[in-house]
XYZ file of C-alpha atoms in Angstrom:
717
model
C 101.150 -78.765 57.403
C 103.106 -77.234 54.427
C 102.579 -73.546 53.462
C 100.913 -74.748 50.197
C 98.611 -76.701 52.159
C 97.734 -73.735 54.202
C 96.938 -72.096 51.085
C 94.270 -74.487 50.215
C 92.708 -74.878 53.441
C 92.280 -70.949 53.303
C 90.743 -71.516 50.099
C 88.348 -74.158 51.122
C 87.533 -71.991 54.051
C 86.581 -69.099 51.620
C 84.573 -71.521 49.668
C 82.706 -72.923 52.539
C 81.941 -69.503 54.206
C 80.703 -68.416 50.731
C 78.191 -71.321 50.621
C 76.981 -70.096 54.095
C 76.399 -66.946 52.735
C 74.643 -68.110 49.699
C 72.193 -70.321 51.999
C 71.755 -67.107 54.289
C 71.151 -65.105 51.409
C 68.726 -67.611 50.330
C 66.673 -67.792 53.559
C 66.534 -64.206 53.846
C 65.166 -63.522 50.263
C 62.586 -66.166 50.836
C 61.382 -64.743 54.224
C 58.096 -63.897 52.645
C 57.724 -67.230 50.615
C 54.678 -68.978 51.505
C 55.509 -72.549 52.809
C 59.343 -72.158 52.591
C 61.866 -74.234 54.652
C 65.108 -72.560 55.616
C 68.496 -74.071 54.724
C 71.155 -74.656 57.209
C 75.055 -75.263 56.406
C 76.971 -77.797 57.987
C 80.806 -78.331 57.900
C 83.154 -81.371 57.873
C 86.922 -81.333 57.909
C 89.078 -82.423 54.961
C 91.925 -84.666 55.938
C 95.060 -85.992 53.505
C 96.276 -89.300 55.152
C 95.471 -90.136 58.886
C 96.487 -87.389 61.350
C 97.419 -89.998 63.939
C 100.300 -91.099 61.583
C 101.301 -87.625 60.329
C 98.453 -86.895 57.790
C 97.542 -83.318 56.973
C 94.457 -81.376 57.537
C 93.285 -79.855 54.189
C 90.498 -77.469 55.150
C 86.771 -77.878 55.433
C 83.880 -78.646 53.008
C 80.253 -77.320 53.756
C 76.809 -78.978 52.887
C 73.328 -77.672 53.073
C 70.380 -79.222 55.069
C 66.632 -78.025 54.740
C 64.632 -77.674 57.838
C 61.659 -79.393 56.169
C 60.409 -80.676 59.295
C 60.284 -77.369 61.192
C 56.669 -75.543 61.262
C 56.303 -72.199 60.055
C 53.950 -69.734 62.009
C 50.460 -70.256 60.338
C 48.832 -66.803 59.356
C 45.039 -66.010 58.878
C 44.173 -64.778 55.296
C 40.371 -64.660 55.209
C 40.677 -66.124 51.623
C 38.294 -69.284 51.136
C 41.056 -71.262 48.878
C 44.018 -70.519 51.266
C 45.024 -73.750 53.249
C 47.887 -74.307 55.594
C 49.237 -77.388 57.389
C 49.509 -77.540 61.154
C 51.639 -80.712 62.070
C 53.197 -82.949 59.385
C 52.476 -83.513 55.881
C 52.688 -82.020 52.116
C 50.132 -81.057 49.785
C 50.360 -83.168 46.372
C 50.955 -81.092 43.589
C 51.890 -81.319 39.891
C 53.590 -79.154 37.216
C 51.451 -80.583 34.360
C 47.966 -80.726 35.364
C 46.628 -82.148 32.010
C 48.652 -84.979 31.875
C 47.373 -88.433 32.531
C 50.467 -89.432 34.214
C 51.928 -86.248 35.556
C 55.261 -85.666 37.625
C 54.253 -85.662 41.291
C 55.838 -82.893 43.910
C 55.122 -82.157 47.232
C 54.723 -78.665 49.000
C 53.404 -76.761 51.939
C 52.690 -73.614 49.769
C 49.070 -73.575 50.154
C 48.244 -70.332 48.522
C 45.780 -71.775 45.586
C 43.689 -69.947 42.967
C 41.694 -71.008 40.121
C 43.757 -70.340 36.726
C 41.816 -69.953 33.347
C 41.225 -73.481 33.061
C 39.637 -74.160 36.418
C 42.611 -75.768 38.011
C 43.654 -74.567 41.532
C 47.415 -73.576 41.455
C 49.762 -71.891 43.593
C 51.723 -68.883 43.185
C 54.637 -71.160 41.962
C 52.082 -72.532 39.121
C 51.694 -76.261 40.752
C 48.474 -77.702 40.636
C 46.701 -79.217 43.534
C 45.691 -82.831 43.502
C 42.859 -84.343 45.480
C 40.523 -87.108 45.954
C 37.369 -86.795 43.467
C 34.305 -87.539 45.816
C 31.313 -89.354 44.426
C 27.721 -88.158 44.830
C 27.572 -89.540 48.255
C 30.966 -87.889 49.332
C 32.858 -91.288 49.178
C 36.586 -91.553 48.592
C 38.020 -93.526 45.824
C 37.923 -97.386 46.653
C 35.422 -97.060 49.593
C 32.586 -99.278 49.330
C 29.637 -98.025 46.964
C 32.217 -95.695 45.102
C 32.163 -96.712 41.183
C 35.995 -95.624 41.318
C 37.744 -98.733 42.987
C 41.130 -97.266 42.574
C 42.599 -97.379 46.351
C 43.156 -94.144 47.881
C 46.638 -95.172 49.007
C 47.637 -94.941 45.493
C 48.683 -91.389 43.552
C 46.510 -93.006 40.584
C 43.196 -92.083 42.988
C 44.233 -88.230 42.844
C 43.073 -85.772 40.143
C 44.012 -82.180 39.686
C 41.596 -80.202 41.682
C 39.372 -78.271 39.200
C 35.963 -76.921 39.393
C 35.321 -75.317 35.881
C 32.699 -77.895 34.947
C 30.699 -77.319 38.220
C 28.525 -74.535 36.725
C 25.226 -75.414 38.417
C 23.486 -78.276 40.552
C 20.279 -79.451 41.696
C 20.111 -81.747 44.466
C 17.472 -84.588 44.525
C 15.690 -85.383 47.756
C 16.803 -88.361 49.382
C 15.593 -87.991 53.003
C 12.719 -86.318 55.130
C 12.727 -85.898 58.730
C 9.639 -84.932 60.550
C 9.355 -83.584 63.911
C 5.710 -83.118 65.167
C 3.088 -83.601 68.273
C -0.134 -85.406 67.238
C -2.963 -84.483 69.214
C -3.628 -87.305 71.654
C -7.352 -85.944 72.333
C -8.048 -85.961 68.594
C -11.332 -88.062 67.678
C -10.999 -91.175 66.047
C -11.998 -91.444 62.572
C -15.658 -92.815 62.360
C -15.834 -96.280 60.988
C -18.817 -97.627 58.860
C -22.254 -97.863 59.889
C -26.077 -97.076 59.519
C -28.790 -95.218 61.257
C -31.804 -97.055 63.026
C -34.977 -94.922 62.738
C -38.118 -96.533 63.236
C -40.162 -96.331 59.763
C -42.992 -94.000 59.549
C -45.520 -96.672 59.533
C -44.409 -98.099 62.855
C -46.155 -97.257 65.948
C -42.705 -96.206 67.245
C -42.138 -93.474 64.494
C -42.609 -90.709 66.780
C -40.877 -92.255 70.035
C -38.456 -90.167 71.928
C -34.918 -91.867 72.611
C -35.851 -92.727 76.290
C -39.223 -94.157 75.424
C -40.169 -97.778 75.414
C -40.586 -99.274 72.001
C -43.807 -101.027 71.351
C -43.785 -104.530 69.793
C -45.377 -105.110 66.598
C -45.100 -107.476 63.667
C -41.587 -106.274 62.948
C -40.497 -105.824 66.545
C -40.962 -109.115 68.276
C -40.207 -109.553 71.918
C -37.101 -111.483 72.748
C -35.788 -111.397 69.061
C -32.461 -110.366 68.362
C -30.544 -107.902 66.100
C -27.086 -108.921 65.246
C -24.299 -106.437 64.320
C -21.374 -108.354 62.453
C -17.738 -106.938 62.121
C -15.202 -107.673 59.493
C -13.281 -109.347 62.173
C -16.091 -112.008 62.526
C -17.266 -110.800 65.858
C -20.906 -110.603 66.283
C -22.682 -108.485 68.648
C -26.242 -109.169 69.746
C -28.868 -107.148 71.180
C -32.117 -108.656 72.307
C -35.581 -106.721 72.088
C -37.756 -107.193 75.554
C -37.570 -106.449 79.359
C -40.953 -104.706 79.530
C -44.366 -105.231 80.967
C -47.344 -104.095 79.120
C -51.132 -103.526 79.501
C -54.097 -104.174 77.332
C -54.559 -101.863 74.361
C -57.170 -99.472 75.997
C -58.693 -98.744 73.019
C -59.623 -102.389 72.323
C -59.982 -103.606 75.778
C -61.109 -100.892 78.220
C -59.085 -100.648 81.523
C -60.980 -100.096 84.448
C -63.830 -98.446 82.896
C -61.728 -96.402 80.631
C -61.268 -96.723 76.870
C -58.919 -94.038 76.050
C -55.635 -93.640 77.471
C -56.380 -90.300 78.803
C -59.718 -91.226 80.422
C -59.935 -91.360 84.018
C -60.366 -95.100 85.662
C -63.998 -95.683 87.066
C -64.074 -96.094 90.825
C -66.007 -99.268 91.311
C -66.296 -100.697 94.859
C -69.306 -103.063 93.972
C -67.576 -104.881 91.383
C -67.647 -108.566 92.154
C -64.444 -109.615 94.257
C -61.731 -110.717 91.822
C -63.341 -108.498 89.004
C -60.649 -106.375 87.121
C -63.071 -103.721 87.459
C -62.955 -103.396 91.231
C -61.266 -100.081 92.047
C -61.424 -97.783 95.145
C -59.623 -94.636 95.947
C -56.264 -95.019 97.598
C -56.046 -98.435 95.999
C -52.233 -99.065 95.590
C -49.568 -101.278 94.203
C -45.986 -101.490 94.027
C -43.214 -102.174 91.209
C -39.954 -103.744 92.554
C -37.109 -103.272 90.280
C -33.472 -104.804 90.371
C -30.942 -103.353 88.474
C -27.164 -103.613 88.721
C -26.644 -99.953 88.900
C -29.270 -98.943 91.470
C -29.997 -102.354 93.121
C -33.310 -103.055 94.489
C -35.806 -100.186 94.372
C -39.427 -100.512 95.463
C -42.126 -97.767 94.129
C -45.605 -97.445 95.136
C -48.465 -96.252 93.040
C -51.919 -94.860 94.272
C -55.149 -94.691 92.602
C -56.838 -91.218 93.231
C -59.879 -90.427 91.358
C -59.878 -86.763 91.893
C -56.199 -86.100 91.409
C -53.003 -87.306 89.764
C -49.688 -86.405 90.700
C -46.574 -87.899 89.100
C -44.319 -86.777 91.546
C -46.383 -88.199 94.535
C -47.089 -91.379 92.761
C -51.030 -90.715 92.305
C -52.657 -91.726 89.106
C -56.219 -91.690 87.663
C -55.686 -92.627 83.996
C -53.282 -94.791 81.981
C -51.505 -91.583 81.056
C -51.148 -90.306 84.467
C -49.760 -93.864 85.758
C -47.316 -93.878 82.520
C -46.260 -90.320 84.116
C -45.939 -91.347 87.634
C -43.903 -94.618 86.912
C -41.688 -92.751 84.545
C -40.839 -89.760 87.054
C -39.093 -92.347 89.302
C -35.412 -92.920 88.861
C -35.460 -96.701 88.765
C -38.500 -97.179 86.054
C -39.435 -96.138 82.518
C -42.964 -95.950 81.183
C -44.710 -94.938 78.098
C -47.985 -95.349 76.492
C -47.528 -96.762 72.940
C -50.554 -97.278 70.639
C -52.869 -97.556 73.713
C -50.910 -99.817 75.671
C -48.924 -99.019 78.947
C -45.295 -100.173 78.659
C -43.339 -100.389 81.781
C -39.650 -101.281 82.323
C -36.596 -100.813 84.523
C -34.495 -98.126 83.579
C -31.931 -100.879 82.579
C -33.942 -103.220 80.236
C -31.912 -105.933 81.611
C -33.384 -105.841 85.149
C -36.052 -107.544 86.485
C -39.598 -106.303 87.553
C -42.155 -107.591 90.133
C -45.601 -106.097 90.746
C -47.674 -106.541 94.025
C -50.729 -104.867 95.414
C -50.421 -102.693 98.391
C -54.207 -102.123 98.995
C -56.912 -103.263 96.580
C -56.719 -105.939 94.022
C -55.254 -104.383 90.766
C -52.427 -106.691 90.282
C -54.210 -109.734 91.522
C -57.294 -108.988 89.404
C -55.199 -108.440 86.275
C -56.823 -104.927 85.801
C -54.336 -103.913 83.395
C -54.118 -106.947 81.248
C -57.279 -109.145 80.937
C -56.513 -110.530 77.591
C -52.910 -110.261 76.904
C -51.902 -111.061 80.372
C -48.371 -109.126 79.910
C -48.594 -106.768 82.991
C -46.704 -109.313 85.105
C -43.328 -109.841 86.348
C -40.144 -109.692 84.085
C -37.054 -111.688 84.957
C -33.455 -110.094 84.709
C -31.020 -111.241 82.058
C -27.318 -110.757 81.633
C -27.636 -110.406 77.803
C -27.901 -107.320 75.846
C -31.454 -106.421 76.379
C -33.013 -103.242 75.401
C -36.433 -101.749 74.973
C -35.380 -97.995 73.915
C -33.264 -96.341 71.500
C -31.315 -94.716 74.380
C -31.064 -98.124 75.856
C -29.865 -99.707 72.773
C -27.146 -96.745 72.548
C -25.985 -97.646 76.016
C -25.533 -101.421 74.895
C -23.548 -100.378 71.955
C -21.209 -97.918 73.707
C -20.274 -100.493 76.191
C -19.574 -103.714 73.926
C -16.800 -105.824 74.730
C -13.414 -104.202 73.647
C -15.456 -101.020 72.921
C -15.682 -102.087 69.189
C -18.867 -100.086 68.370
C -20.087 -96.471 69.156
C -23.438 -94.761 68.775
C -24.964 -91.578 68.464
C -28.627 -90.672 69.576
C -30.325 -88.012 67.113
C -33.594 -86.138 67.788
C -33.744 -87.480 71.545
C -36.980 -85.615 72.361
C -39.091 -87.160 69.285
C -38.683 -89.224 66.311
C -35.478 -90.073 67.658
C -32.604 -92.169 65.666
C -29.697 -93.973 66.627
C -26.362 -94.238 64.429
C -24.345 -97.341 65.174
C -20.669 -97.444 63.691
C -17.632 -99.809 64.193
C -14.777 -97.735 65.905
C -12.249 -99.621 63.504
C -12.387 -97.477 60.462
C -10.517 -100.318 58.453
C -13.340 -103.058 58.972
C -16.966 -103.839 57.758
C -20.072 -103.829 59.545
C -23.210 -105.813 58.584
C -26.859 -105.319 60.311
C -29.141 -108.352 60.389
C -31.814 -110.262 62.125
C -30.805 -113.285 63.940
C -31.707 -116.686 62.643
C -35.092 -117.752 64.076
C -36.606 -114.416 64.122
C -40.081 -113.950 63.168
C -39.962 -110.362 62.893
C -38.086 -108.019 60.922
C -35.991 -105.537 62.791
C -33.846 -104.761 59.937
C -37.220 -103.510 58.469
C -38.577 -101.742 61.673
C -35.443 -99.761 62.063
C -34.796 -98.843 58.414
C -31.525 -100.414 58.290
C -29.693 -102.091 55.293
C -28.712 -105.612 55.531
C -25.903 -104.942 53.047
C -22.341 -105.289 54.258
C -21.239 -101.654 54.697
C -17.408 -101.090 53.531
C -14.651 -99.932 55.834
C -14.720 -96.083 55.958
C -10.955 -96.209 55.290
C -8.952 -98.188 52.777
C -5.801 -96.596 51.533
C -5.838 -98.393 48.179
C -9.551 -96.797 47.862
C -10.859 -100.294 46.548
C -13.467 -100.871 49.627
C -13.309 -97.321 51.133
C -11.989 -93.796 51.030
C -8.424 -92.617 51.438
C -6.960 -89.370 52.488
C -5.233 -88.652 49.257
C -8.405 -88.535 47.503
C -9.749 -85.896 49.527
C -12.823 -88.159 50.478
C -11.622 -88.324 53.817
C -10.271 -85.094 55.828
C -7.199 -85.888 57.693
C -6.784 -85.281 61.519
C -3.662 -83.224 60.582
C -1.559 -82.801 57.359
C 1.661 -81.087 56.469
C 3.235 -80.152 52.965
C 6.826 -80.303 52.334
C 8.692 -79.281 49.151
C 10.982 -82.005 47.723
C 13.074 -81.752 44.620
C 13.843 -84.094 41.726
C 17.241 -84.791 40.119
C 16.547 -81.695 37.593
C 15.947 -79.390 40.448
C 12.136 -79.255 40.049
C 10.120 -78.861 43.226
C 7.122 -81.000 44.138
C 4.648 -80.667 46.899
C 4.274 -83.560 48.903
C 1.504 -84.031 51.717
C 2.032 -86.068 54.593
C -1.420 -86.686 56.317
C -2.692 -88.323 59.535
C -5.865 -89.652 60.667
C -6.479 -91.220 64.058
C -7.831 -94.708 63.811
C -7.735 -95.736 67.443
C -6.333 -94.737 70.605
C -2.616 -94.504 70.116
C -2.743 -95.474 66.532
C -2.642 -93.184 63.593
C -3.159 -93.735 59.782
C -0.549 -92.290 57.570
C -0.449 -91.304 53.849
C 2.325 -89.734 52.019
C 0.944 -88.276 48.433
C 1.879 -85.636 46.035
C -0.413 -82.775 46.046
C -0.645 -83.143 42.361
C -0.856 -86.643 41.381
C -0.211 -85.902 37.693
C 3.267 -85.384 38.536
C 4.115 -89.071 39.234
C 3.580 -92.292 37.603
C 1.261 -94.150 39.962
C 2.967 -97.451 41.276
C 1.133 -100.867 41.760
C -0.939 -100.831 44.776
C -1.193 -97.326 45.355
C -3.747 -94.796 44.157
C -4.345 -90.934 43.824
C -0.629 -89.950 43.809
C 0.207 -91.978 47.029
C 3.920 -92.749 47.538
C 3.526 -94.678 50.662
C 0.917 -95.541 53.258
C 0.857 -97.227 56.614
C 0.420 -96.931 60.354
C 2.137 -95.604 63.479
C 1.469 -96.450 67.085
C 2.433 -94.442 70.214
C 3.350 -95.766 73.720
C 1.067 -94.769 76.696
C 3.664 -92.157 77.533
C 3.221 -90.236 74.347
C 6.671 -91.701 72.783
C 6.777 -93.474 69.289
C 6.375 -97.211 69.399
C 6.302 -98.642 65.880
C 6.304 -97.373 62.492
C 4.927 -99.537 59.514
C 7.702 -101.078 57.210
C 6.078 -99.378 54.208
C 6.906 -96.055 55.647
C 10.420 -96.607 56.857
C 11.792 -98.706 53.929
C 11.692 -95.596 51.637
C 9.768 -94.861 48.460
C 10.857 -93.999 45.034
C 8.992 -91.523 43.123
C 8.489 -91.915 39.189
C 8.519 -88.435 38.070
C 6.648 -87.843 34.669
C 8.953 -84.977 33.655
C 11.565 -87.533 33.157
C 13.738 -86.272 36.113
C 15.966 -89.011 37.770
C 13.940 -91.271 40.193
C 15.762 -91.245 43.600
C 14.432 -93.101 46.814
C 13.489 -91.080 49.551
C 13.710 -92.339 53.324
C 11.328 -90.969 55.938
C 12.535 -90.440 59.432
C 9.692 -90.268 61.799
C 11.865 -90.722 64.961
C 13.024 -93.353 67.245
C 10.586 -96.114 67.884
C 10.391 -98.682 70.757
C 8.908 -99.523 74.305
C 7.835 -97.144 76.981
C 10.863 -95.812 79.349
C 8.770 -97.780 82.073
C 9.537 -101.112 80.446
C 12.660 -102.636 81.793
C 15.189 -104.342 79.627
C 13.557 -103.144 76.434
C 15.813 -103.679 73.248
C 14.855 -100.164 72.102
C 13.199 -97.239 73.972
C 10.821 -95.019 72.132
C 11.539 -91.223 72.187
C 10.045 -88.161 71.126
C 12.801 -86.997 68.613
C 10.478 -87.141 65.849
C 6.818 -87.861 66.104
C 5.024 -87.559 69.625
C 1.311 -87.965 71.007
C 0.491 -85.590 73.682
C -2.946 -83.949 74.462
C -2.149 -80.763 73.059
C -2.149 -78.639 69.810
C -0.487 -80.014 66.651
C 2.705 -78.625 66.511
C 5.753 -78.976 64.073
C 9.264 -78.794 65.495
C 10.811 -79.309 62.114
C 10.174 -80.563 58.808
C 13.195 -81.171 56.846
C 14.454 -82.648 53.384
C 17.919 -82.302 51.936
C 17.152 -81.523 48.308
C 17.278 -78.313 46.635
C 16.211 -76.856 43.161
C 18.661 -75.776 40.733
C 21.420 -73.262 41.707
C 24.429 -71.825 40.042
C 27.810 -72.066 41.518
C 28.609 -69.105 43.733
C 32.031 -69.639 45.389
C 34.583 -72.217 46.286
C 36.081 -72.884 49.723
C 38.508 -75.381 51.286
C 37.474 -76.755 54.820
C 39.455 -77.824 57.741
C 38.534 -81.220 57.078
C 40.242 -80.844 53.698
C 36.894 -80.854 51.648
C 36.785 -78.641 48.570
C 33.398 -77.379 48.788
C 31.137 -75.824 45.878
C 28.648 -73.344 47.165
C 25.471 -72.733 44.891
C 23.079 -69.740 44.893
C 20.161 -72.102 46.079
C 21.756 -72.150 49.312
C 23.190 -75.656 49.015
C 26.852 -77.036 49.347
C 28.347 -79.980 47.711
C 31.826 -81.706 48.692
C 33.522 -82.312 45.348
C 37.002 -83.005 46.441
C 38.933 -83.882 49.717
C 42.505 -82.869 50.087
C 45.030 -85.651 51.080
C 48.260 -84.960 52.911
C 51.361 -87.043 51.892
C 53.914 -88.001 54.616
C 57.653 -89.463 54.333
C 59.519 -91.632 56.687
C 62.481 -89.016 56.495
C 61.004 -85.548 55.279
C 64.378 -83.767 55.436
C 65.450 -86.157 52.802
C 63.119 -84.839 50.062
C 64.781 -83.317 47.116
C 64.098 -79.353 46.861
C 63.020 -78.394 43.647
C 62.292 -74.920 42.149
C 59.016 -73.443 43.092
C 59.272 -74.403 46.821
C 58.273 -77.791 46.279
C 60.082 -81.338 46.820
C 60.418 -84.428 45.065
C 60.756 -88.020 46.984
C 64.054 -89.457 46.814
C 65.796 -92.480 48.115
C 66.491 -90.606 51.277
C 62.825 -89.588 52.073
C 61.708 -93.154 51.724
C 58.146 -93.940 50.149
C 55.109 -91.584 50.341
C 51.923 -92.525 52.424
C 48.511 -90.589 51.522
C 46.122 -89.893 54.449
C 43.072 -87.564 55.174
C 44.011 -84.707 57.474
C 44.224 -85.698 60.956
C 44.918 -89.270 60.510
C 47.923 -91.585 60.614
C 50.390 -89.120 61.875
C 49.601 -86.231 59.538
C 48.664 -82.802 60.487
C 45.397 -80.805 59.997
C 44.574 -78.297 57.571
C 43.762 -74.750 58.793
C 41.442 -73.295 56.264
C 41.697 -69.702 55.166
C 45.540 -69.374 56.336
C 48.817 -69.926 54.986
C 52.151 -71.085 56.758
C 54.721 -68.573 56.329
C 58.593 -69.431 55.968
C 60.490 -70.770 59.063
C 63.230 -68.201 58.716
C 64.105 -66.127 61.614
C 65.678 -62.927 60.477
C 67.621 -62.380 63.438
C 69.157 -65.416 63.468
C 70.132 -65.313 60.092
C 71.716 -61.759 60.416
C 73.746 -63.138 63.218
C 74.992 -66.095 61.123
C 76.085 -63.661 58.335
C 78.125 -61.725 60.849
C 79.660 -64.964 62.076
C 80.161 -66.065 58.130
C 81.678 -62.624 57.398
C 84.142 -62.950 60.228
C 85.149 -66.493 59.291
C 85.388 -65.374 55.706
C 88.169 -62.673 56.816
C 89.982 -65.006 58.750
C 90.424 -67.303 55.878
C 91.457 -64.660 53.623
C 93.975 -63.802 56.385
C 95.498 -67.538 56.250
C 95.956 -66.839 52.477
C 97.807 -63.464 52.691
C 99.847 -64.714 55.476
C 100.777 -67.931 53.716
C 101.551 -65.877 50.494
C 103.890 -63.678 52.578
C 105.971 -66.534 54.153
C 106.362 -68.118 50.541
C 107.593 -64.760 49.481
C 109.930 -64.536 52.069
C 111.130 -68.264 51.211
C 111.552 -67.167 47.622
C 113.924 -64.256 48.663
C 116.419 -66.609 50.601
């Protein structure tokens, strides 16, 4: 190496070490700069010619590399719009937020604040770019978003600006209910009518257990028919009794009144109905399904009548003695003794024990009705209580009854259990009497008790039917106006409930076709035997769209009543019913939750950026809305990015093409909310490197001074 070359080598060393000091100074100067990435100086030798064949080394040259891929320490700030990246990736920013095609830069400096125009800018003045979200929170390019620009393109980004978000109302789009309906609730009473013997009938003052006497309207073995809207006909046959002569017309054993004592007559001709002696007795044998065969004995005693002992001396006292037994019923109606098994479908047989009262037809010399009654399997009745029992035990329990004024002047209300069907009372074809007239019934078909449309019956929305349970919930239209909705339930059958959803003030909506009285949806729900939800009508699950009369936006509202399906005991069921919404247990009505996702008008109160990268607008009505989502940009070679003033980077050929991803996806890091990433500068290392650079600089100056002295000596030769 020549002396001149050594001078140049020393100079290159001074330049290189000067570069080192410049980089170190820059690092230390930016030790508090958010997201700053430290530089590092590397050296390479300078050679003139080939050293192996006599070439000469000419010193060194320095180059700077930025440690972009090295993570800085994340520090919490408590400021809602400060964000840091933990892991790989960059925020996308621009220095011209108002341009339609701004120059794009990338940074990790996430200290963003709103400027006077509402743009989110960091301390260097670069504006944050993000995905604008639609009202459903969808990214550009997602199915359903009107913005079809792919989220992988920079063109899908906008400058994050919240200036125009001054206030917002959220229209209700979903309602979720969690409540228990009382399984012990009475079923909604169906249509029906009340049967009560008319005032001109001999049965007008009959008690419920009294045997009804036959007359022109009420004829033995004739039938009352009850027809349901389903087409099912229930038939009830009057009969099953034995009866005496009418004592006031044809005297019985010497008495012409029911209270008159029978005359003992031992001298009457044998076979005469007047022949009667003390202690003459007869039996009545009854056969019923409930009691089987029962034999009761009744004894004539002129001096004393005791119903409990079975003794009698008049028509009234005989009726009392018969009626005092468990197996028989008896009543004196219009001067006639009426006798029946307690179940009118049972049989009766009469037989003398002593004497000839039965053999001589002492009780029925003319009508000949005081004799055996055959059993039947049909619905036979002869009292109001007997008819009630038959009604209540019909196949499939389709009918119900209620006895009124049981002690006297009794009546019987007959209703269909299904409140959605009709009921009609009529005489059977071939009847010669008129049971409808006897019982004061109407032969007109009775409309269903319940009809959600109100066309043939009443509904809950009109107030004409009181719901078993009702719950109010306030919903909101697109203008933020609140509307009170009412969800009402009425039990229609075991495990089946009627449901109506309607507005409390029907003037708030335009009534839709097929609905009335402010209704929005009607339907039924069914439960399993274990209290879980079995099914919900499609009319309730498909959603409804109120058309508000105030001109507010109409938005479809879906109703979530829980998971419907088969009971848990059913194996291999496609879906198992749950109690995560509605349930039906025998307990009080309780509401676990009644939720809706709307809100009235509110003013913007604050902005925050979440760990998921959402820019969230918070409002004074307690609601929040995601308005932007911050993407993170990644590069194949982040150290190949070109540093720019303001702690930003520009893409270059060495960095490769960018890729946009949401935080946490496809190799990019996650966002730390309310935090900032500090500079990745380690002060101790930097100071150590300064000392090394200082010594190297001094050594290079020594090379120059030494070469200079040698050249000076050479010049003096």
